[in-house]
mmCIF file of C-alpha atoms in Angstrom:
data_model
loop_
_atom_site.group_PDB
_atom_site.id
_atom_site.type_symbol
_atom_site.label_atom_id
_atom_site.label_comp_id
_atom_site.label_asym_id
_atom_site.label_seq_id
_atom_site.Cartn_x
_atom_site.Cartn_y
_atom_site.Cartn_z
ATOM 1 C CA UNK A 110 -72.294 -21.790 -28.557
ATOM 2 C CA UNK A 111 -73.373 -23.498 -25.237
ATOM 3 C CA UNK A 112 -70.591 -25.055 -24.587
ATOM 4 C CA UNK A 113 -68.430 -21.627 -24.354
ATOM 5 C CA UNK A 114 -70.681 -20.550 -20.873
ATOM 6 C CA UNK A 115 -68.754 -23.447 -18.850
ATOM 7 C CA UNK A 116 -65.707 -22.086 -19.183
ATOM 8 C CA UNK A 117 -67.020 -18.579 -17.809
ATOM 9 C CA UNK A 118 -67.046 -20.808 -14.170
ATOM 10 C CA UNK A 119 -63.993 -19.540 -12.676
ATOM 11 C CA UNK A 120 -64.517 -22.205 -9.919
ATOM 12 C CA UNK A 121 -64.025 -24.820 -12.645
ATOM 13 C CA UNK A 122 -61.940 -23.416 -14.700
ATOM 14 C CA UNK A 123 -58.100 -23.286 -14.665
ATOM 15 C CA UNK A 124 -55.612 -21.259 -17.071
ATOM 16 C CA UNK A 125 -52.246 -22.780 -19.173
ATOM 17 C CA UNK A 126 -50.356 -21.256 -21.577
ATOM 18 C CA UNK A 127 -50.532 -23.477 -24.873
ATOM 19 C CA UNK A 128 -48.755 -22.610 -28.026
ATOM 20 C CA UNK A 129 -48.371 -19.238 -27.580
ATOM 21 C CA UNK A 130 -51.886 -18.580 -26.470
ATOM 22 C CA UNK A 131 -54.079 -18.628 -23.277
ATOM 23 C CA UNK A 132 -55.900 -22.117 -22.607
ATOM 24 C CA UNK A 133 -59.076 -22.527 -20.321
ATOM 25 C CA UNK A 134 -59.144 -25.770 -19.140
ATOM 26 C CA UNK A 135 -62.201 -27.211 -17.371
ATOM 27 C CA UNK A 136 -62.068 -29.224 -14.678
ATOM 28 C CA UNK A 137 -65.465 -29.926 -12.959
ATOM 29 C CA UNK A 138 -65.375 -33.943 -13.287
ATOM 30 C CA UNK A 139 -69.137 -34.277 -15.383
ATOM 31 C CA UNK A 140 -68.799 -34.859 -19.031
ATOM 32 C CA UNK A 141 -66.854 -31.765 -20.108
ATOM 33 C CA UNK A 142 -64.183 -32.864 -17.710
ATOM 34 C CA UNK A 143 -60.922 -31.686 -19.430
ATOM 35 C CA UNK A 144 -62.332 -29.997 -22.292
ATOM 36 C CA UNK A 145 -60.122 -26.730 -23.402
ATOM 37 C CA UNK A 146 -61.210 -23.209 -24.943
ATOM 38 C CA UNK A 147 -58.639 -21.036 -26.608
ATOM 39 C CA UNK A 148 -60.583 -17.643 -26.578
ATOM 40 C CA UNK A 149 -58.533 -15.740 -28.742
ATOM 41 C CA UNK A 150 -59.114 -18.171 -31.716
ATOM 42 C CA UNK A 151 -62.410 -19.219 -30.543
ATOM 43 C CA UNK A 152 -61.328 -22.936 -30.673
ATOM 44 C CA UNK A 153 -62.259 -26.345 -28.822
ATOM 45 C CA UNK A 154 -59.922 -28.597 -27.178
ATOM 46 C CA UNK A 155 -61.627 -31.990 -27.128
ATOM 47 C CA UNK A 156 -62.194 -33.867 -23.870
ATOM 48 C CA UNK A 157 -62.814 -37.556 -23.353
ATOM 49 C CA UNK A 158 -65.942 -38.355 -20.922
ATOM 50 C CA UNK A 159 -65.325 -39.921 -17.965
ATOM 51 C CA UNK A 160 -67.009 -42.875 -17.431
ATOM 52 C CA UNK A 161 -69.885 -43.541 -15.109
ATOM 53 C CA UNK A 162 -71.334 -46.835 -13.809
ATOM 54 C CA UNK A 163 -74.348 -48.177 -15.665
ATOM 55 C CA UNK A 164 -76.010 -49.442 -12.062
ATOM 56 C CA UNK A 165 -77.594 -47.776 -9.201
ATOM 57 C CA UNK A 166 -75.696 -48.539 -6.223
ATOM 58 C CA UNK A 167 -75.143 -47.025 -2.932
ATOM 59 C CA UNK A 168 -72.181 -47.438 -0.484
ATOM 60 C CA UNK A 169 -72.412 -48.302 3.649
ATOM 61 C CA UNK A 170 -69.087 -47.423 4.736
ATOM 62 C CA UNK A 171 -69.554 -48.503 8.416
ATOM 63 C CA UNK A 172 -70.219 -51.806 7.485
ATOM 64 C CA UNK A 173 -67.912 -52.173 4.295
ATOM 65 C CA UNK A 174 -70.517 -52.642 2.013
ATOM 66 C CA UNK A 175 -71.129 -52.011 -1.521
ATOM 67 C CA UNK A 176 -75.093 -52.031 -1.887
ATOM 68 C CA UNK A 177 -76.159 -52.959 -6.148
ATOM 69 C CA UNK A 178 -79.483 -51.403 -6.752
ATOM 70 C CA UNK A 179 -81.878 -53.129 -9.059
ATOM 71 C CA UNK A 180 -81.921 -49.968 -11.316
ATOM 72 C CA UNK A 181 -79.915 -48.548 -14.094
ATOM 73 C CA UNK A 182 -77.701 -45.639 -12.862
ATOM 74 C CA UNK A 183 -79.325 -42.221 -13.898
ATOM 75 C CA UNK A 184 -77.156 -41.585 -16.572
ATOM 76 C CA UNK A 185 -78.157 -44.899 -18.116
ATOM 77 C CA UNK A 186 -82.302 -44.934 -17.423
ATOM 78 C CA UNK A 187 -82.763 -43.042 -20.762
ATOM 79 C CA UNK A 188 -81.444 -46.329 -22.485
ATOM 80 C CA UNK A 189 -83.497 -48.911 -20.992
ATOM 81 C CA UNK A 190 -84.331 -51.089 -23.372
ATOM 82 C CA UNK A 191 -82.512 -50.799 -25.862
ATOM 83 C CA UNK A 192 -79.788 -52.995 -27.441
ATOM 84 C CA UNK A 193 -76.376 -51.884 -26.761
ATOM 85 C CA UNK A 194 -72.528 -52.941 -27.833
ATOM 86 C CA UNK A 195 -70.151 -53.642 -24.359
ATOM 87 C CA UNK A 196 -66.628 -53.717 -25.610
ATOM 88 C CA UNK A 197 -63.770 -54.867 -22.865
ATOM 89 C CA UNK A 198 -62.462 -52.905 -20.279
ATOM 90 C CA UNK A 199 -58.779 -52.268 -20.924
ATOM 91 C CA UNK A 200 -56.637 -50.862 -18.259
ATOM 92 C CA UNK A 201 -54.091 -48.021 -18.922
ATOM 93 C CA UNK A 202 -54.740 -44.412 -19.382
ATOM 94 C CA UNK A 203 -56.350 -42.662 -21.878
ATOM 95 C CA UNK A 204 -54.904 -40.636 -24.891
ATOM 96 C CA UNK A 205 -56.656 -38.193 -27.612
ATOM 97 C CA UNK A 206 -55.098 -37.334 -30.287
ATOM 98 C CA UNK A 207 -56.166 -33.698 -31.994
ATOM 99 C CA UNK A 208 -55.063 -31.086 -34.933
ATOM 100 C CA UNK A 209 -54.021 -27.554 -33.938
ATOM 101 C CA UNK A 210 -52.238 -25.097 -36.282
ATOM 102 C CA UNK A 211 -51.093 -28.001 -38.236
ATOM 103 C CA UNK A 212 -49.567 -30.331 -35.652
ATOM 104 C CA UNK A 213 -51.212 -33.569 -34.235
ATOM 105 C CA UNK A 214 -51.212 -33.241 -30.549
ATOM 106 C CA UNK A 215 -51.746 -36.013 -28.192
ATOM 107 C CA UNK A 216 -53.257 -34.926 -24.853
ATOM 108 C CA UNK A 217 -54.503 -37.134 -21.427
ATOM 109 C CA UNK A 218 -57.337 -35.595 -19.826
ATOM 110 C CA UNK A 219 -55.963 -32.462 -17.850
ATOM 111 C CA UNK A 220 -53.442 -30.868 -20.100
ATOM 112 C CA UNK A 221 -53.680 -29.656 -24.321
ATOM 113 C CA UNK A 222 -50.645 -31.400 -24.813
ATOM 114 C CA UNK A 223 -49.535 -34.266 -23.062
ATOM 115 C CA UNK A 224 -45.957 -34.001 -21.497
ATOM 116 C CA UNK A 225 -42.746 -35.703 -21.456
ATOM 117 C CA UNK A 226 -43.999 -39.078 -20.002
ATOM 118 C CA UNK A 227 -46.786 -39.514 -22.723
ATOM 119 C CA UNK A 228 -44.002 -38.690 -25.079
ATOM 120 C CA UNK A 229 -41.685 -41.549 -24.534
ATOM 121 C CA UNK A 230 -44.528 -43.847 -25.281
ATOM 122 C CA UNK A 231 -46.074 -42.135 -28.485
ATOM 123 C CA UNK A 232 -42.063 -42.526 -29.328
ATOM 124 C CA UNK A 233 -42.099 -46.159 -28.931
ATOM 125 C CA UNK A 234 -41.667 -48.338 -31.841
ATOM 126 C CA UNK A 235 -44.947 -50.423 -31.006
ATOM 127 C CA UNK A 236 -47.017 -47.256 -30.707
ATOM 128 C CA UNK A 237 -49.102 -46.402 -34.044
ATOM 129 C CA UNK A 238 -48.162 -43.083 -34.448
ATOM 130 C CA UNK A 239 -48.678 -42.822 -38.213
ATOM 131 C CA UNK A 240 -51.898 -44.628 -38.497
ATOM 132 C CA UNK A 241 -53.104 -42.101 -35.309
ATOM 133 C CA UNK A 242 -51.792 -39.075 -37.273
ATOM 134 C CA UNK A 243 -53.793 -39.974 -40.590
ATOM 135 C CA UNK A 244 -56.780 -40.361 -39.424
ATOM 136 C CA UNK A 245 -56.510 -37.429 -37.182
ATOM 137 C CA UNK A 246 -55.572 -35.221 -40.495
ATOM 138 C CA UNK A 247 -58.847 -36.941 -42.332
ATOM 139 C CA UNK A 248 -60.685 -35.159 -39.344
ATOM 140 C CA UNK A 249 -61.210 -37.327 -36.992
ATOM 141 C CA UNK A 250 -60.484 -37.485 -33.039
ATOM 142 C CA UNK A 251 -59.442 -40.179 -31.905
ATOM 143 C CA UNK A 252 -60.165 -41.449 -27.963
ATOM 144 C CA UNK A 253 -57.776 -44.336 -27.468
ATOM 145 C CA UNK A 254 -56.653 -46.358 -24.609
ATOM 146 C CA UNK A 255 -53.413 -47.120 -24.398
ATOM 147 C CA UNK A 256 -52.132 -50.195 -21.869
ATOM 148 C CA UNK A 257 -50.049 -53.024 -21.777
ATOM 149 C CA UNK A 258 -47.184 -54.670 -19.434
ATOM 150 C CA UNK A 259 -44.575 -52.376 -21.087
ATOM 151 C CA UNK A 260 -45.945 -49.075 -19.459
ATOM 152 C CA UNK A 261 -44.404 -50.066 -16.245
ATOM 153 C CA UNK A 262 -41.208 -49.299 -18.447
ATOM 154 C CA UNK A 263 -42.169 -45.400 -18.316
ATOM 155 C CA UNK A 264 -43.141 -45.416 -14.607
ATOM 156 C CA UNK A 265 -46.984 -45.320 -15.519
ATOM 157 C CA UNK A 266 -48.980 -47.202 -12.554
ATOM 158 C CA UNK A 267 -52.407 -48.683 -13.875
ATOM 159 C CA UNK A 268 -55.164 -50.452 -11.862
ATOM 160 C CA UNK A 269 -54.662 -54.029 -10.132
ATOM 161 C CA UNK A 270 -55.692 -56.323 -13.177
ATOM 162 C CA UNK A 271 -53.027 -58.713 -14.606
ATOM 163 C CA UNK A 272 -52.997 -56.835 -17.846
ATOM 164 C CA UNK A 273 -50.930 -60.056 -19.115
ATOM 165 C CA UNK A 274 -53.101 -62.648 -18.886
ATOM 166 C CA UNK A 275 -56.131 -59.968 -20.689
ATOM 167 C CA UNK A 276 -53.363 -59.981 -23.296
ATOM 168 C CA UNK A 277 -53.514 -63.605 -23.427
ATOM 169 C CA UNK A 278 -57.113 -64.483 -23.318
ATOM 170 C CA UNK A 279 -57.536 -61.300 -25.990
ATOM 171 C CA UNK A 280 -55.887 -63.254 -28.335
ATOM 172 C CA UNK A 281 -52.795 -60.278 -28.459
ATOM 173 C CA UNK A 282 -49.013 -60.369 -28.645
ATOM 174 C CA UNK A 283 -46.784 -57.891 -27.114
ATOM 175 C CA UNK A 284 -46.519 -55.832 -24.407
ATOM 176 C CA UNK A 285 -48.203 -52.799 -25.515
ATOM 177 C CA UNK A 286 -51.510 -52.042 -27.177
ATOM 178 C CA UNK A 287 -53.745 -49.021 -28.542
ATOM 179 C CA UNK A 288 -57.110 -49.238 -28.539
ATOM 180 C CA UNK A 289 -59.180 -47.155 -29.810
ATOM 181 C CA UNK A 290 -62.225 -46.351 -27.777
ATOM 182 C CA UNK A 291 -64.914 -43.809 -29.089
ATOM 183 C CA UNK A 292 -64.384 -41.364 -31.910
ATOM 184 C CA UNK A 293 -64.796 -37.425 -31.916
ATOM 185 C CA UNK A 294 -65.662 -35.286 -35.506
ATOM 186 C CA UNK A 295 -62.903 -32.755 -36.271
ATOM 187 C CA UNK A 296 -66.210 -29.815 -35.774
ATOM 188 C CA UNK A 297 -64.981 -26.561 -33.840
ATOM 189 C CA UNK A 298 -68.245 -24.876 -34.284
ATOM 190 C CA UNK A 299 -70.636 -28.757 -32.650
ATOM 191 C CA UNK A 300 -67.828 -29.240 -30.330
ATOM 192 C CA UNK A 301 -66.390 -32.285 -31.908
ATOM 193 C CA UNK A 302 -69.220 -34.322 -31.969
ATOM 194 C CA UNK A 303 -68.908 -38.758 -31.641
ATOM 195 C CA UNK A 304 -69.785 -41.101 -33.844
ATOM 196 C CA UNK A 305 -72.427 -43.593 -33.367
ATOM 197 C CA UNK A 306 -70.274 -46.363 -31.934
ATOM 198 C CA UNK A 307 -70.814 -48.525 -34.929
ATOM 199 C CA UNK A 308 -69.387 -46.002 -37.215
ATOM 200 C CA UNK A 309 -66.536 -45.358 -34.938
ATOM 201 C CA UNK A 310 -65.421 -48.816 -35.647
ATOM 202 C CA UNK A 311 -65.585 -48.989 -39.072
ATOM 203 C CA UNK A 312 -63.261 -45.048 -39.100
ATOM 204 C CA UNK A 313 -60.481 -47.290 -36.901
ATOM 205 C CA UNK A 314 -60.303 -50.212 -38.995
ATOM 206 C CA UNK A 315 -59.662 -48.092 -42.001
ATOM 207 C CA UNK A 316 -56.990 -46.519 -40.719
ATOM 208 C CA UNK A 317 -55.489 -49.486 -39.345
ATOM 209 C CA UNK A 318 -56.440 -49.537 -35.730
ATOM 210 C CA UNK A 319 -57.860 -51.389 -33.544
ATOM 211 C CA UNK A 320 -61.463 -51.107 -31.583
ATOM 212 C CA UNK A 321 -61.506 -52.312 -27.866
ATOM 213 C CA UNK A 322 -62.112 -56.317 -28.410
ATOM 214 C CA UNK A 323 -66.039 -56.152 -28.614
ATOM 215 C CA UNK A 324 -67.557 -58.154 -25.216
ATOM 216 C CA UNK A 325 -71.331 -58.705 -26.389
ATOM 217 C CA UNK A 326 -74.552 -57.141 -27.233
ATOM 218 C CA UNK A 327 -76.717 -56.975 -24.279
ATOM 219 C CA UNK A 328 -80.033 -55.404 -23.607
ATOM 220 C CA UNK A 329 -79.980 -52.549 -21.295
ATOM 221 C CA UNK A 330 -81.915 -53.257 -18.327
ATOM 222 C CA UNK A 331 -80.397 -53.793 -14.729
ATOM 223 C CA UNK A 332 -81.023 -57.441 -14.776
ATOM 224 C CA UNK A 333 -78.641 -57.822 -17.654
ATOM 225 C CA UNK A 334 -76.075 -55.331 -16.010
ATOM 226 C CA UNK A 335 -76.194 -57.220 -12.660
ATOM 227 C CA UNK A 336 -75.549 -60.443 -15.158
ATOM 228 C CA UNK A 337 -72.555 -58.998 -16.812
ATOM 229 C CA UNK A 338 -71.210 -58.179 -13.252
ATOM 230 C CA UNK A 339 -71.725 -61.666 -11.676
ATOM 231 C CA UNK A 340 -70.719 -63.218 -15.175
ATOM 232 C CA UNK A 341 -67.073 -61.239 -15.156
ATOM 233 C CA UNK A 342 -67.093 -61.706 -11.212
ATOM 234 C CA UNK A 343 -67.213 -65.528 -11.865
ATOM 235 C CA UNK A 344 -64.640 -65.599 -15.147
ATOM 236 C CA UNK A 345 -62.019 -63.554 -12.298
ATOM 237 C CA UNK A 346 -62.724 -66.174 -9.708
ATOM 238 C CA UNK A 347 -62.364 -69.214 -12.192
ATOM 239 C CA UNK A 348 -58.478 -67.189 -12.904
ATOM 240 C CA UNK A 349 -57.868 -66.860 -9.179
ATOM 241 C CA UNK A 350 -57.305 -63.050 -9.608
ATOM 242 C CA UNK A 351 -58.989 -60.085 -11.201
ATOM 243 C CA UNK A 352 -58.180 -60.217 -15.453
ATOM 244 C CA UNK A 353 -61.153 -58.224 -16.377
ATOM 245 C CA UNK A 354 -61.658 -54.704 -14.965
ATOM 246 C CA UNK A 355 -64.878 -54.680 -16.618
ATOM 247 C CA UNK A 356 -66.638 -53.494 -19.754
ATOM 248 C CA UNK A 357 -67.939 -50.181 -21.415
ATOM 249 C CA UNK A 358 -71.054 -49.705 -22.743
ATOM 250 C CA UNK A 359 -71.629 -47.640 -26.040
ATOM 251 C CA UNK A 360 -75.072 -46.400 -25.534
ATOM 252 C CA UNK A 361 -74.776 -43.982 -28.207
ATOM 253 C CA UNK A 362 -72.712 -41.629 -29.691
ATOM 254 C CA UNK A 363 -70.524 -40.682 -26.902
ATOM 255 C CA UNK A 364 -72.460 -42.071 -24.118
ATOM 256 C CA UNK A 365 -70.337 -44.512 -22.247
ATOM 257 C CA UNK A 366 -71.192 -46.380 -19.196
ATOM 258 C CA UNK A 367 -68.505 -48.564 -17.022
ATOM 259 C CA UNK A 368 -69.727 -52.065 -15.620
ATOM 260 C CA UNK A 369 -67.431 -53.969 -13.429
ATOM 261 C CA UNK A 370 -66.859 -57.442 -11.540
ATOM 262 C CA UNK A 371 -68.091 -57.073 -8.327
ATOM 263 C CA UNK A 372 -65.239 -57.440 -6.493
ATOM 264 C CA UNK A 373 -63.644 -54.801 -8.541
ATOM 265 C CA UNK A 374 -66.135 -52.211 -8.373
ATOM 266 C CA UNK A 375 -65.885 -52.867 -4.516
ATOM 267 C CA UNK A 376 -61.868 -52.552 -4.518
ATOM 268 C CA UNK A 377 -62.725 -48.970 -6.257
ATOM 269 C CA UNK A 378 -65.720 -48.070 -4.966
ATOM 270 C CA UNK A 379 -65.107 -48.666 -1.175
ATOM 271 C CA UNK A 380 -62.260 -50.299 -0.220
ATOM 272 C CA UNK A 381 -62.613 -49.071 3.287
ATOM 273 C CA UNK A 382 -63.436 -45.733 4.366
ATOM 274 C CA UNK A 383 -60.033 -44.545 3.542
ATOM 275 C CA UNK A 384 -58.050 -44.675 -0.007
ATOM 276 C CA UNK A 385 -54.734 -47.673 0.232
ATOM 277 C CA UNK A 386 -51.706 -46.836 -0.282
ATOM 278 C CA UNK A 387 -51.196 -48.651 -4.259
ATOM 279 C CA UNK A 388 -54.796 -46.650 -5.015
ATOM 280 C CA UNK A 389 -52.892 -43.079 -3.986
ATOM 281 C CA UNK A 390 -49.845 -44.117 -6.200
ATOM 282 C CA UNK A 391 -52.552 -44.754 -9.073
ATOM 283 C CA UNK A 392 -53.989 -41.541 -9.211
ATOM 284 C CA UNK A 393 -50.483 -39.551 -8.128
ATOM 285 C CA UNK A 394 -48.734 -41.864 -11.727
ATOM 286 C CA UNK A 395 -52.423 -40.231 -13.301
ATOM 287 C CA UNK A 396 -51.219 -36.961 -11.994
ATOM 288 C CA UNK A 397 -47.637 -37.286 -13.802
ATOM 289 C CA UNK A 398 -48.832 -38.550 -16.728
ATOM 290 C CA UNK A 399 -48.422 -34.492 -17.804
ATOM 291 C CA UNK A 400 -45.437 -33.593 -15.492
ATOM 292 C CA UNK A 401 -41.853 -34.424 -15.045
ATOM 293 C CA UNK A 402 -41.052 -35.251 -11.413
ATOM 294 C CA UNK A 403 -38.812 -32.137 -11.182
ATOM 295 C CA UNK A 404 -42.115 -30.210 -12.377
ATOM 296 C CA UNK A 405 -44.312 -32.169 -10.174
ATOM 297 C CA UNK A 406 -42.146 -31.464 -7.096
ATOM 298 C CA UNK A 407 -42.890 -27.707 -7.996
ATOM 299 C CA UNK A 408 -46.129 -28.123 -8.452
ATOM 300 C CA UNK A 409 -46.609 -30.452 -5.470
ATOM 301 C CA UNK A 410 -49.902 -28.810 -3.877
ATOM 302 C CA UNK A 411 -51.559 -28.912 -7.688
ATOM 303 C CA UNK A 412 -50.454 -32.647 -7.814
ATOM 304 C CA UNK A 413 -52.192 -33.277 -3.965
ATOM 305 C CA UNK A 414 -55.475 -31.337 -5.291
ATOM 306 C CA UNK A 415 -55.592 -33.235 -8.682
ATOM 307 C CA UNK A 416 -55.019 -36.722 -6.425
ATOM 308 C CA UNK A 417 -57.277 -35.917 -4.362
ATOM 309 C CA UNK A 418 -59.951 -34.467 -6.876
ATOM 310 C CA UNK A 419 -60.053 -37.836 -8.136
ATOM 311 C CA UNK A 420 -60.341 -39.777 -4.940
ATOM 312 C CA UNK A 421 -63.381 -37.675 -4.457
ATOM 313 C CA UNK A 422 -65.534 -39.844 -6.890
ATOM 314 C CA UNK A 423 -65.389 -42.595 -4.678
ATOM 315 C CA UNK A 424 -64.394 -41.426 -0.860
ATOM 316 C CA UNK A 425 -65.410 -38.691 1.456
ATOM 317 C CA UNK A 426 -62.428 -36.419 1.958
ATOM 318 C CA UNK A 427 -61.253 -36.132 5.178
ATOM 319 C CA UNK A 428 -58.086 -34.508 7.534
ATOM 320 C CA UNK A 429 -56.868 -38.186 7.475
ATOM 321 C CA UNK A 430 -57.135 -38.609 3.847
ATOM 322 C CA UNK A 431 -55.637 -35.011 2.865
ATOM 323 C CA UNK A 432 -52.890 -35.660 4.928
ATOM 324 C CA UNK A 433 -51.866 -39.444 3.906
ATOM 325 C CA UNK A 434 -51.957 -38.675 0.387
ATOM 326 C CA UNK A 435 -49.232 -35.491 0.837
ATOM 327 C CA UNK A 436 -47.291 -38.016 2.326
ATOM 328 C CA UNK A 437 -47.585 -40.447 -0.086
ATOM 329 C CA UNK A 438 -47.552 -37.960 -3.222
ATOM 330 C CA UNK A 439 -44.233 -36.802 -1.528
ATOM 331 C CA UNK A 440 -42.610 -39.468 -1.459
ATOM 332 C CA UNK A 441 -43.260 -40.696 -4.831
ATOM 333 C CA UNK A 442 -41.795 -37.397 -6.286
ATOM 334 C CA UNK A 443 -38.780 -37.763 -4.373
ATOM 335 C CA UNK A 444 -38.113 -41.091 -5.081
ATOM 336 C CA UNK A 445 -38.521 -40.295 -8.770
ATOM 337 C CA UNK A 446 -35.967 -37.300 -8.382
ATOM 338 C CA UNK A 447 -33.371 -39.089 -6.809
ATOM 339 C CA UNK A 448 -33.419 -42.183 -9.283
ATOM 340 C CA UNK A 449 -33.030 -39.506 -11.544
ATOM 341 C CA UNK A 450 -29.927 -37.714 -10.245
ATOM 342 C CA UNK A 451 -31.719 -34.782 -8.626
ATOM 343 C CA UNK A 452 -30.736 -35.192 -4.947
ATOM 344 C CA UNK A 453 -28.803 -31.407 -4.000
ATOM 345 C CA UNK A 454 -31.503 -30.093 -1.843
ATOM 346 C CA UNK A 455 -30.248 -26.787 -2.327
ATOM 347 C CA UNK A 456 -30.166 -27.051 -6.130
ATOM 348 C CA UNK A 457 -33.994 -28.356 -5.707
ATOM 349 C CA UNK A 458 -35.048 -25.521 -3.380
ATOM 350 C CA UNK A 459 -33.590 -23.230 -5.955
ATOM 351 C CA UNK A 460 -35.703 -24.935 -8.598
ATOM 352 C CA UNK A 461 -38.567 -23.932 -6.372
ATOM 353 C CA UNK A 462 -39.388 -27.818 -5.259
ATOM 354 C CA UNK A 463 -41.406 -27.874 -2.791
ATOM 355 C CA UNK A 464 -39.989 -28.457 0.823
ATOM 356 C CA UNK A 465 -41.812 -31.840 1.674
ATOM 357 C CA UNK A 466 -39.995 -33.081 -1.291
ATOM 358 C CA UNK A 467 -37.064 -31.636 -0.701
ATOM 359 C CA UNK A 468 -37.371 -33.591 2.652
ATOM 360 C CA UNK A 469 -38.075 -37.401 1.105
ATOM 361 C CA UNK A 470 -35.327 -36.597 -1.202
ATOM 362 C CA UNK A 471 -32.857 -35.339 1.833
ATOM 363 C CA UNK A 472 -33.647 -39.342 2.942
ATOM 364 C CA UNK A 473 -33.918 -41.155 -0.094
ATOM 365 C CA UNK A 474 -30.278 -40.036 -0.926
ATOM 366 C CA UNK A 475 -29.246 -40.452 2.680
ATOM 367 C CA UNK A 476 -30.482 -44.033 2.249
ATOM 368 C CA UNK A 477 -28.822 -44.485 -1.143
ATOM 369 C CA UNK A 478 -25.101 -42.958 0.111
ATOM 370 C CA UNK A 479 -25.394 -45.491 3.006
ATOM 371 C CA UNK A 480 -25.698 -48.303 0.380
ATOM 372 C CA UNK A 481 -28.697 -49.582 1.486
ATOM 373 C CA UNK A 482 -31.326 -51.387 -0.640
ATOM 374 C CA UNK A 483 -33.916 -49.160 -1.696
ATOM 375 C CA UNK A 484 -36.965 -50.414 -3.183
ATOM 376 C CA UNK A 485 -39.756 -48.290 -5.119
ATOM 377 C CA UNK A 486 -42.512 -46.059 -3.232
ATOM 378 C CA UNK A 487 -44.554 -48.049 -5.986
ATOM 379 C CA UNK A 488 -45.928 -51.323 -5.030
#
């Protein structure tokens, strides 16, 4: 099968113990990004694409600029044309849910099995666990989005939209939601293959769950993407603050394409030549969506490479970069170990935490012994 040559690219490719066997995982961020081979049982972990944008654009960091082409992106031209379904933008993290050797397991993009983090929320009572785990035992895969005010309960940073008033406007009570976003064929030997978007829908509703809200049907040609973008742009400005992220376009079965507000794809794309401070806490909380913190502080240079892997889409890395984001990523361990009692340094150094950790901690706890108010590393 073609698919079993990308995981001979060692460059790409990392290994993890899963279940008792070995686990390639790839990591090269195109569409296999995350995808898993056990070679032993010749079996497929499914992925879930990441999401390009659906216009050409081009970026002039000296002057702060975010240049919109009149063009569809490349991975859109082979649409043009044709009619396509946008569904809403919804801003959380993503979640698959798979069968192996019996068991349903949920997974975010790096990892075959999510970790304790993603665990606390499959265990909440608002999460659909059983309707998930039905139609993943009917054969299905499941790509789901999972967001909502409540995740800030289980330390899980998302984007800067008020994910409250979306709630509102969506017409949705509570404080968190699964959506489901694209759906994968249980098929080892076609690599899981998606349904047509249409068909995804109808798989959802009859197991009880619900589609990202459906945004319109537009044609796909740039004029109509740059219309999208200035209409979202203007619904954001009416609020006074960014509500929509965006929306996804289903161009077919699993071809999805991001469009944002311009402001918003500006605050990602560019936002200076160098990555803020709440945009390194986003993709460090995307790091330890799979790790504990006392894991994370072990694994602190794999959590800086992962951060910074991901900053890479939309910044040139430099020395200055590299080095804010240890910072950063090093003090948002430590302040997660000490609110959770770790804060013996030698204990931690024993555990094999790494020392820059062990460092924040050292102050964090200094700083909490002197009674002094201590607020988040999140902002």
């Amino acid at each position: 099968m073609e698919v079993v040559g990308l995981f001979s690219d060692k460059k790409n490719v990392r290994v993890v113990k899963f279940r008792g066997h070995r686990a390639l995982i790839y990591m090269k961020h195109d569409d296999y990004f995350g995808a898993g081979y056990i070679p032993d049982l010749n079996f497929f972990i499914p992925n879930m694409p990441k999401l390009q944008y659906a216009i050409g654009y081009s970026v002039d960091f000296e002057g702060e600029r975010l240049i919109i082409h009149n063009r569809l992106s490349k991975k859109a031209e082979p649409f043009e044309g044709r009619n396509v379904r946008a569904f809403y933008k919804l801003d959380g993290f993503n979640l698959l849910a798979y069968e192996f050797d019996g068991d349903v397991i949920y997974k975010t993009r790096k990892n075959p099995e999510a970790g304790k983090n993603i665990r606390k929320v499959i265990d909440d009572e608002a999460f659909p666990r059983e309707n998930i785990e039905e139609m993943v035992r009917a054969g299905y895969i499941p790509v789901m989005e999972v967001w909502g005010p409540k995740l800030r309960e289980f330390n899980i940073m998302y984007g800067g939209t008020d994910v409250e008033k979306l709630a509102e406007v969506l017409g949705l009570e509570g404080d968190l939601f699964v959506h489901v976003i694209a759906v994968r064929e249980f098929d080892n030997e076609r690599f899981h293959p998606f349904l047509h978007p249409r068909d995804a829908m109808h798989v959802a509703k009859f197991f009880g769950l619900d589609f990202a809200p459906v945004y319109s049907v537009i044609r796909m040609r740039s004029d109509e993407v740059i219309r999208v973008m200035a209409e979202l742009e203007e619904e954001n400005q009416r609020f006074g603050r960014a509500v929509y992220e965006g929306v996804v376009i289903h161009a077919g079965a699993g071809v999805m394409l991001k469009v944002k507000p311009f402001s918003v794809m500006f605050r990602d794309v560019l936002a200076g030549e160098r990555p803020t401070r709440s945009r390194i806490l986003r993709e460090a909380s995307k790091a330890l969506l799979e790790r504990d913190f006392l894991t994370a502080g072990r694994e602190f240079e794999g959590v800086v490479e992962e951060v910074l892997s991901y900053l890479a889409e939309d910044y040139k890395i430099t020395r200055e970069i590299v080095k804010s984001v240890r910072e950063v990523v090093a003090e948002y361990i430590a302040d997660g170990l000490v609110r959770e009692g770790f804060t013996d340094p030698r204990g931690l150094g024993i555990e094999g935490v790494h020392g820059k950790v062990i460092g924040y901690v050292v102050r964090r706890a200094r700083q909490y012994s002197q009674g002094e108010a201590v607020a988040s590393v999140q902002e």
